Each structure stands twice: as C-alpha cells, then as structure tokens.
CSV table of C-alpha atoms in Angstrom, one decimal:
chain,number,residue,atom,x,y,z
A,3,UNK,CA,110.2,111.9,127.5
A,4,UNK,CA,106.5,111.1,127.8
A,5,UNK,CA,105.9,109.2,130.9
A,6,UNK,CA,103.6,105.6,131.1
A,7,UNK,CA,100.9,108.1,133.4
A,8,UNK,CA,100.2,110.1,130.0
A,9,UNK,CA,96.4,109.4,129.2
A,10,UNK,CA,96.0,112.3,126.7
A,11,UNK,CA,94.0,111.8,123.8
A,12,UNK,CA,96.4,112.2,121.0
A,13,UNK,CA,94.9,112.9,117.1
A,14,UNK,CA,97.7,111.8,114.1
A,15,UNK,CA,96.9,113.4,110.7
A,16,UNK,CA,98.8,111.9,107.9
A,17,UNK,CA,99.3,108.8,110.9
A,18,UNK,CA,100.4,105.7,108.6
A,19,UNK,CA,102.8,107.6,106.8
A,20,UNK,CA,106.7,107.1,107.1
A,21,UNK,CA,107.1,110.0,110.0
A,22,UNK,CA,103.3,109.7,111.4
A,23,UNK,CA,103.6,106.0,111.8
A,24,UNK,CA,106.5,106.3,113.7
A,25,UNK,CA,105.3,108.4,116.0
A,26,UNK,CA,102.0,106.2,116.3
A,27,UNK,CA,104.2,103.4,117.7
A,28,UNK,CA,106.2,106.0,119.7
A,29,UNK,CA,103.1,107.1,121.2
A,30,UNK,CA,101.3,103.7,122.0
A,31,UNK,CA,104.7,101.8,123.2
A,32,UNK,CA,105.5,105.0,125.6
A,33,UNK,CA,101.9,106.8,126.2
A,34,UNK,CA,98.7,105.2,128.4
A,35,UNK,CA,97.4,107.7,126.1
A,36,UNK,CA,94.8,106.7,122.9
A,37,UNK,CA,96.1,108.0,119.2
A,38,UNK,CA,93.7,108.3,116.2
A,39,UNK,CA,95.3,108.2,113.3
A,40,UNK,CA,93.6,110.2,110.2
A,41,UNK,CA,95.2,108.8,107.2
A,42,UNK,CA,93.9,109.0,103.3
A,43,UNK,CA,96.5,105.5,102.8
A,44,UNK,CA,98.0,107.5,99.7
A,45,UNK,CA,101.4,106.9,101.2
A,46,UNK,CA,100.9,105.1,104.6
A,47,UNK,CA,99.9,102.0,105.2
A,48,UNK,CA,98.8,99.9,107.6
A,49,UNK,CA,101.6,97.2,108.0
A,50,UNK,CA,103.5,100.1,109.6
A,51,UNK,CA,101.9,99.2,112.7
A,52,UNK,CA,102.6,95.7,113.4
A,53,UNK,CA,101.0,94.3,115.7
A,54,UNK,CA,100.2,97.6,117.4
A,55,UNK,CA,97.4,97.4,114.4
A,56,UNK,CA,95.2,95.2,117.3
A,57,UNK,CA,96.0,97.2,120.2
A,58,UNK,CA,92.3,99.1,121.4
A,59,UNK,CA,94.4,102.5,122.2
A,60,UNK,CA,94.7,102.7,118.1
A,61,UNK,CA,92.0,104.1,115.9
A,62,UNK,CA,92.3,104.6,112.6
A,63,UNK,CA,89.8,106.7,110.5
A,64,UNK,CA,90.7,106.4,106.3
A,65,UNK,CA,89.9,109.8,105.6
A,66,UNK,CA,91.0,113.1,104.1
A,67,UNK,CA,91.9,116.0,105.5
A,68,UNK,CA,90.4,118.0,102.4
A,69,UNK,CA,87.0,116.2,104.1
A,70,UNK,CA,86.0,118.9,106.2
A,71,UNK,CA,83.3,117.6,107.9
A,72,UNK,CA,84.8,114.1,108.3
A,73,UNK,CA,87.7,115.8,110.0
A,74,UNK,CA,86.0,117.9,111.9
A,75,UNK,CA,83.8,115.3,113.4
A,76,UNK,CA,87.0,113.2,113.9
A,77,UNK,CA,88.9,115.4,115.9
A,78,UNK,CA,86.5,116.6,118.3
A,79,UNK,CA,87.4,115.2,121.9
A,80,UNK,CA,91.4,114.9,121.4
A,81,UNK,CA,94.0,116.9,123.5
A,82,UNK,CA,96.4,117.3,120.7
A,83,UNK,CA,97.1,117.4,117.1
A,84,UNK,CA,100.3,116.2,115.3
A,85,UNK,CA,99.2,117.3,111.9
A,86,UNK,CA,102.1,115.2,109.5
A,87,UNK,CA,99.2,115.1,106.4
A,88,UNK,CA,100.9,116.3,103.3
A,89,UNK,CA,102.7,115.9,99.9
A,90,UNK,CA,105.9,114.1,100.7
A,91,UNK,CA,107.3,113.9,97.1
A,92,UNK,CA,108.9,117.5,96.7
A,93,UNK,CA,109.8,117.4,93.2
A,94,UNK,CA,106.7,116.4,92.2
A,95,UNK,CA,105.4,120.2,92.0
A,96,UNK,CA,107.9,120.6,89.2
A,97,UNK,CA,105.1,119.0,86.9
A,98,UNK,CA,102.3,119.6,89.0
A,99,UNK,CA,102.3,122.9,91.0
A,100,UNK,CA,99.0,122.6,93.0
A,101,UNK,CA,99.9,119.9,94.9
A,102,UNK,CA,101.4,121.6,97.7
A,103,UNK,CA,98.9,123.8,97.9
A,104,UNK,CA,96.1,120.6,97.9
A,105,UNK,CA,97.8,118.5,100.1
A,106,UNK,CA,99.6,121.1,101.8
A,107,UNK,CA,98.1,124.6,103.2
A,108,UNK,CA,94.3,123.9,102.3
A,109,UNK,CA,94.8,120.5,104.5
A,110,UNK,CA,96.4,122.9,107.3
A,111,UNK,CA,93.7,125.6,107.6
A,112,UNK,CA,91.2,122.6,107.5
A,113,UNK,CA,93.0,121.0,110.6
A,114,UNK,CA,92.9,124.7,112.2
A,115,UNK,CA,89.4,125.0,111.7
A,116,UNK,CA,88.5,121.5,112.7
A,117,UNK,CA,90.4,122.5,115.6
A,118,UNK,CA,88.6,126.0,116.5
A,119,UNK,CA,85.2,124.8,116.1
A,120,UNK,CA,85.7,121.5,118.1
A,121,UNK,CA,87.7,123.2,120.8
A,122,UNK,CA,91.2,121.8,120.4
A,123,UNK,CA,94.2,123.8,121.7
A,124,UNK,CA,97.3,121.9,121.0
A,125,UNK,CA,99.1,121.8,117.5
A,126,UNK,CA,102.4,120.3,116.6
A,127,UNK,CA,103.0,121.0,112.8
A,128,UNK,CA,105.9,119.3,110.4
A,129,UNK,CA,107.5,122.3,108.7
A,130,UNK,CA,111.0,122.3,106.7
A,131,UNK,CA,114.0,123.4,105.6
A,132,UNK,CA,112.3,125.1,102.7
A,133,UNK,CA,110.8,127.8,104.1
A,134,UNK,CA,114.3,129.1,104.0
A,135,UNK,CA,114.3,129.0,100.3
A,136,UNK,CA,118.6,130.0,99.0
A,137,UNK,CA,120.5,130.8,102.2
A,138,UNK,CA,124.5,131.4,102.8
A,139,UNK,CA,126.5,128.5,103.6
A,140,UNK,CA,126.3,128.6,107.5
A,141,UNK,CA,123.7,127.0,110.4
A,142,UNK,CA,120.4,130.0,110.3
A,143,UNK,CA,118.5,130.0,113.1
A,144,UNK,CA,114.6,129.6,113.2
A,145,UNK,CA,114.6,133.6,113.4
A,146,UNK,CA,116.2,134.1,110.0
A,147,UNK,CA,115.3,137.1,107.9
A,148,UNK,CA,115.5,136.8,104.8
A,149,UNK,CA,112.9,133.7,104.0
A,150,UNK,CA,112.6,133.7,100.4
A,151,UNK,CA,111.3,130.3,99.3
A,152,UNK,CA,112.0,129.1,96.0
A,153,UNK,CA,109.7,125.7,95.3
A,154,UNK,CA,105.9,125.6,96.2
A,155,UNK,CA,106.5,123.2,99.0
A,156,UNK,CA,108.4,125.6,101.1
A,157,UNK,CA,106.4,128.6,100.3
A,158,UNK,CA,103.1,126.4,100.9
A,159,UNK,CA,104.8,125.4,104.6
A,160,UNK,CA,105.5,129.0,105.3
A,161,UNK,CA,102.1,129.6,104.5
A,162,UNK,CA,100.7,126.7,106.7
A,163,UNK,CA,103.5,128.1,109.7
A,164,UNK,CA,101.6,131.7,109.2
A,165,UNK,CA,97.8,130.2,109.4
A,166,UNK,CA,99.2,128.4,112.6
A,167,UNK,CA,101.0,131.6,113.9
A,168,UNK,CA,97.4,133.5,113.2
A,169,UNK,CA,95.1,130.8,115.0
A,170,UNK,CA,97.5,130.3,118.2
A,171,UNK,CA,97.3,134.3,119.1
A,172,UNK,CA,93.4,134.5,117.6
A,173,UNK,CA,91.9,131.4,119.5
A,174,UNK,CA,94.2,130.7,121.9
A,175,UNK,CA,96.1,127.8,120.8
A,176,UNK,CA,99.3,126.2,121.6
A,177,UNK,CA,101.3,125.8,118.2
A,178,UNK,CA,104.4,123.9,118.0
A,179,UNK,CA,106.1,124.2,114.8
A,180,UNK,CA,109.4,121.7,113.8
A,181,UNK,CA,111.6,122.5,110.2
A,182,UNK,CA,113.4,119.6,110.1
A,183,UNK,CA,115.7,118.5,107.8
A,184,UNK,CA,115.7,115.9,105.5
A,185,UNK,CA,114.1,113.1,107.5
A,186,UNK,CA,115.3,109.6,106.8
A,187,UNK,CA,114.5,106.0,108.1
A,188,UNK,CA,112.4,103.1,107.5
A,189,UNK,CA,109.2,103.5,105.9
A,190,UNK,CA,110.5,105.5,103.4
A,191,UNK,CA,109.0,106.1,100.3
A,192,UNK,CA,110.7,108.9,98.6
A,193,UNK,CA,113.8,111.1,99.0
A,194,UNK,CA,117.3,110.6,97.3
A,195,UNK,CA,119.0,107.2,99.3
A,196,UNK,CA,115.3,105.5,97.9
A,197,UNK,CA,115.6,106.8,93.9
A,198,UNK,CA,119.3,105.6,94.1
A,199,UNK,CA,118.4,102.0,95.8
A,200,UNK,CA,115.6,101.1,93.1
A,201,UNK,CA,117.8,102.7,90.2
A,202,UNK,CA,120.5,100.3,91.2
A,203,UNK,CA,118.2,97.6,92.0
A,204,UNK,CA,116.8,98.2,88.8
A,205,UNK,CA,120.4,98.3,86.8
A,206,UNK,CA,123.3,97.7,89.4
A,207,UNK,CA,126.0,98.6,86.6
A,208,UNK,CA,125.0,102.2,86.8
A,209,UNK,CA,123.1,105.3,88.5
A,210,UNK,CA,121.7,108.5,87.2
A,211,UNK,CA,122.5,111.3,89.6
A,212,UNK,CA,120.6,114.5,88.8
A,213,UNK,CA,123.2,117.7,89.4
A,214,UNK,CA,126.8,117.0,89.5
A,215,UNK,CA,126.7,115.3,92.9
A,216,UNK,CA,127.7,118.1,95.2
A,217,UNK,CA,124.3,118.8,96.7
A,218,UNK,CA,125.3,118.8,100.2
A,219,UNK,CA,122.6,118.7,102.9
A,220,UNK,CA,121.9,117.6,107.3
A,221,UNK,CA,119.8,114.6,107.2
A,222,UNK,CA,117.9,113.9,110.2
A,223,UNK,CA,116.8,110.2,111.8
A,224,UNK,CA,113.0,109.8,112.3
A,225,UNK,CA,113.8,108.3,115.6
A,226,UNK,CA,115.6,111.9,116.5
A,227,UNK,CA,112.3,113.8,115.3
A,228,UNK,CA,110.4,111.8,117.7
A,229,UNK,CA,112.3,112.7,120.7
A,230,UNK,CA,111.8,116.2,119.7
A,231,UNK,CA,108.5,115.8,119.3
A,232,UNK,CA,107.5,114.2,122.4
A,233,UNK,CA,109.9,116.5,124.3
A,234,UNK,CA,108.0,118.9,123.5
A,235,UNK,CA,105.0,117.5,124.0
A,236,UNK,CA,106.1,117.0,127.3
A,237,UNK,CA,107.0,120.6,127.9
A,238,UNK,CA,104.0,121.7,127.2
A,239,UNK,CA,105.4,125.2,126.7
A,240,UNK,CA,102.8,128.5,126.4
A,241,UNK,CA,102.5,130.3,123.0
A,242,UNK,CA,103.1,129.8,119.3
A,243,UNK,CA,107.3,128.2,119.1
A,244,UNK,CA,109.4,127.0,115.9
A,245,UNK,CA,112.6,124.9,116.1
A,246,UNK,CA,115.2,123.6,113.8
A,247,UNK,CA,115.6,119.7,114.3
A,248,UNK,CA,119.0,119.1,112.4
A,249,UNK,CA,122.3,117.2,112.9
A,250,UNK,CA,125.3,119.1,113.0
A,251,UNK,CA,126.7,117.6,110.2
A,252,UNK,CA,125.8,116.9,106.5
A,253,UNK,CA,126.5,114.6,103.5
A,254,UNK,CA,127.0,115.2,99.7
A,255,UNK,CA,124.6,113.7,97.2
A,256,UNK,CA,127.7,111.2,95.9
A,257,UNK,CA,128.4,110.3,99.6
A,258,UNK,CA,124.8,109.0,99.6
A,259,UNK,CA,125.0,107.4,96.2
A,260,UNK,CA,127.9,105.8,97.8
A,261,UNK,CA,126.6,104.2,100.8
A,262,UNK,CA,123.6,102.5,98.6
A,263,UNK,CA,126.6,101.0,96.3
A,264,UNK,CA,128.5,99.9,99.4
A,265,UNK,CA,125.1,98.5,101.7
A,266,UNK,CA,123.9,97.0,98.5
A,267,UNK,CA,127.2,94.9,98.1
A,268,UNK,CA,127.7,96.6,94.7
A,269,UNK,CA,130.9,97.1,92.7
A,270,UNK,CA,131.9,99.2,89.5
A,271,UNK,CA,128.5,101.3,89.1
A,272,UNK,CA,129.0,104.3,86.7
A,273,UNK,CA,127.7,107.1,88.0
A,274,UNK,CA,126.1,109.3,85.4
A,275,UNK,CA,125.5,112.8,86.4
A,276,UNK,CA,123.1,115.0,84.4
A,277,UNK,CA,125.3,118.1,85.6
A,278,UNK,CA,124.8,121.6,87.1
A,279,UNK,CA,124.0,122.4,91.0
A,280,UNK,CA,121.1,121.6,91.7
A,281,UNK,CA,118.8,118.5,91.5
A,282,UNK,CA,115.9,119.9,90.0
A,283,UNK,CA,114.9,123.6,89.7
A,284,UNK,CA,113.6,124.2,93.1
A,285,UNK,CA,116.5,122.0,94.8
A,286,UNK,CA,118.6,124.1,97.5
A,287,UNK,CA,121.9,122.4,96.9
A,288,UNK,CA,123.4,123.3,100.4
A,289,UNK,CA,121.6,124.3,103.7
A,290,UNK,CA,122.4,124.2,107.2
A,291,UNK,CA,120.1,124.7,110.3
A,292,UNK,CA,121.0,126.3,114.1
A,293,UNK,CA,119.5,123.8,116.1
A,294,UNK,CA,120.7,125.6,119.4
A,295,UNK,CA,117.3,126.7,120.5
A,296,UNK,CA,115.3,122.8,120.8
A,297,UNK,CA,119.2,121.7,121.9
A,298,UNK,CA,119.1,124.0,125.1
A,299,UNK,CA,115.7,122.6,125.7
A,300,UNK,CA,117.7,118.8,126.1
A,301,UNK,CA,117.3,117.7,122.9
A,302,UNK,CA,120.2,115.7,121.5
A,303,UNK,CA,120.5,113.9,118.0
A,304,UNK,CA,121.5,110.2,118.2
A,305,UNK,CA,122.5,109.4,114.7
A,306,UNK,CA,124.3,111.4,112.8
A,307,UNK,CA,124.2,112.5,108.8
A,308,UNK,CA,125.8,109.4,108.2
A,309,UNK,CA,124.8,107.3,110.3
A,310,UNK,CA,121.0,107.9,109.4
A,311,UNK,CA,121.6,107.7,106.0
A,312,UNK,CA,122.9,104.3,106.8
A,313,UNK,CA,120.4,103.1,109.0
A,314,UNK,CA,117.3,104.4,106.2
A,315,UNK,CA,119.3,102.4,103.0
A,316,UNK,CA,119.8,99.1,105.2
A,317,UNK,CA,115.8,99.0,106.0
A,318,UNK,CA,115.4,100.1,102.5
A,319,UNK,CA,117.1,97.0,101.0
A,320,UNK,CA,115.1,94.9,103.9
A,321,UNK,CA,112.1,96.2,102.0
A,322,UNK,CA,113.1,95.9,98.9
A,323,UNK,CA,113.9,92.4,99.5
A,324,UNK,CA,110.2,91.7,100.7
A,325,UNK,CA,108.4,93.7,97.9
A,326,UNK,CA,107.7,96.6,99.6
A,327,UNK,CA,109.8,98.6,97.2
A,328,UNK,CA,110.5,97.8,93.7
A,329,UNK,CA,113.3,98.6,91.3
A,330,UNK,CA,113.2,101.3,88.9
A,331,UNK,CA,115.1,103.0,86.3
C-alpha cells in the first residue's frame, strides 16, 4: 500500500462522491501527499469528509468537469488523476439517454485534455461491468471479445476506456483503467440494497422488486476498490492497463431484498415482483468477472458479496436514521 513518504500531488474528480470520498480519506489518512478534490456537489457532499474537511492537505474546488477551463486551470501541477466524475444512477438513461454521454465521456475527454495541455501523465479511470454488455454465465477476463454493450452507461465507459487508450499511446500517458463491479458501502446513494431500504422504510409491510428477483450479480466493497486502487498506484506500472475488481462470489436480487428485511429488524414483508429477467431494459441480470490479472498483482478482496452487502445496508439504516436518507415508495 501507499507508504507515509508519498508527497505526490493527487487530483480527485467526482472527490465527495460515495467512491471519490473514500478514496479522499484513504489518501490523506495514508499519503503525506495533498488531494484536490473537483466535485460539482450533485451527489457528494461535504460531510463525507469529517473532520479531514480541516486538514490543509485537502482542497476542494466546486466545479464541473464540463468547465473546461476551470478544470484545466485546476489540474495543472498534480501527479495524478483519479477521474470518478460521472452519472452514478444507471437506470436513469432509461428516461433520459444523454446523460451518460454529459456526465460521462464528454467529462472524460475534458479530463484528458486538461491533462495534455497541463502536462499530467497519470490517469486512473472508474470503468464497469457494462462495457461487457450480455455475456455467458462464467468469470470473462478484461480481454474479452465480444463487448457488445447494451445500456448507454456501458457503451459511454467503453468509449471513455478508448479516449484513454488513444491519449496514453498519443501523449504518453500512464492510464489505469478498473471495471468493477457493483460497488457498495457507506455513502451510498443509489443502487438496489438503497431503493429496497427507503421502500421499506417508507412501507415496511411490503417491497416492489423490479424482475422476478433472480438477478444475480458480484458486489464489490469500496474499501476493496481502494486497495486496488492505491496498489496500483503504488506500482506505478508503464503503459495503458485494465483490470477486473470483483469478488468471487455473487448474490441474487431476493438475497439482497433479504438482508434489508433482516438488518432492518423487519418481519412479514410481501414482496411484489413486477416479473421477467431483468430489472429494467438495459439490466444484465447475471455477470461474472476474472479478477486473476489485479489478483496476481497481490490484490485480495476482504469482504465478500455478502458480506459487503451487509456492511452497505447497516451504514445505510445509520443514515437513514440521521436524515441523510429518506424513505420512499
């Protein structure tokens, strides 16, 4: 892991956000190094922080990344880029298509350019399982050949994982780029353990489940994305890479609905299921990831499927219970 004698300068774009917060603290409780965090406060926020908020390593500009001059002017002087900025509600392109694009690939070839004109080398990009789009029901590995995505979010991150791919071997860059799967933990603020805590919270005699509950996916702790990241960090390995950061296991969409019942101290909830495989149209109801390649580097997940699950829903109801989520039907 990153060692107390690291001084670099370290540049966090979507930085108050569930993941970029995270790795904020990570970075200022295990780093000598300063982090900028570049943060339009649509989803983050600044309570994320605690009292790392007052520490003078921190900086945090409220800006956009589709501000390219702002950015630009921001991100001059740093040693490396964790770009995290981007739309973190999936099934919201269902109604509104653009937004991956918006808050997606035009943010990424911003950050890239930002990054050419200022003379910034280092890259490490949040990708996904989506740029897999339908796959067979066994682990693929990052070299998979048949990428076919099916929702705008994962063709927009296969577009951003080509703009990076371009800019490493054009200007010399060092990209690192991460499909993880689904990431859970506190700071939450959407995914399918949240919907099913503020639709119980709302109503705890029943829960809408959208498919038939079958939906069967890795989930990934946010602490476990961290150590990847920061391994790799570490590494500092030449060229353009991509890894799969996943658990080796998985959970069903009724498992999760489960373990909200159970950590919410609920009994008797119906569950109502809308019916059919998938969640929404772009939904991949089952996908697994090879991990092997960032597991023969040293990387290890703590927590598995379950267990992260578990750990997200219990700081979930701790928010809930302060206001920082509310119920909803």
């Amino acid at each position: 892991m990153t060692n107390k004698q690291d001084k670099l300068r370290y540049f966090v774009t979507g930085g108050a956000g569930f993941i970029g917060a995270h790795l904020t603290n990570r970075l200022l409780d295990t780093t000598e190094g300063t982090v900028t965090v570049y943060d339009n406060f649509s989803t983050g926020r600044s309570w994320h922080f605690g009292e790392r908020i007052h520490d003078q390593r921190l900086k945090v500009i409220d800006a956009d990344c589709r501000q390219a001059d702002v950015l630009e002017q921001a991100i001059a002087g740093h040693d490396v880029v964790f770009h995290l900025a981007s739309n973190s509600d999936i099934a919201s392109a269902a109604t509104d298509p653009d937004v991956d694009f918006a808050n997606g690939t035009l943010l990424t070839r911003n950050v890239l350019e930002a990054m050419r004109k200022t003379g910034v080398k280092r890259i490490f990009f949040t990708s996904g399982s989506g740029v897999y789009g339908e796959v067979p029901p066994k682990p693929i590995p990052e070299d998979y050949d048949k990428m076919v995505p099916v929702s705008t979010y994962g063709a927009c991150k296969l577009a951003c994982e080509a703009l990076i791919s371009a800019y490493s071997f054009m200007f010399d860059m060092k990209g690192v780029v991460f499909r993880f799967a689904n990431v859970v933990g506190p700071f939450q603020t959407h995914g399918v353990a949240h919907d099913f805590l503020r639709r119980v919270a709302h109503d705890p005699t029943q829960l809408k489940i959208f498919g038939d509950g079958t939906q069967s996916k890795p989930y990934i702790h946010v602490d476990d994305v961290l150590d990847a990241f920061l391994m790799l960090a570490d590494l500092n390995r030449p060229g353009h890479q991509y890894f799969n950061v996943a658990s080796e296991d998985f959970l069903t969409v009724s498992e999760i609905a489960d373990i909200v019942v159970e950590r919410m101290g609920l009994t008797g909830v119906q569950y109502n299921y809308t019916g059919g495989s998938r969640g929404w149209k772009a939904d991949v109801p089952l996908y697994r990831l090879d991990s092997s390649k960032i597991r023969s580097l040293g990387w290890a997940n703590r927590y598995s499927s379950r267990e992260a699950v578990i750990a997200s829903v219990d700081a979930m109801i701790e928010d809930l219970s302060q206001g920082r989520i509310t119920p909803a039907p």
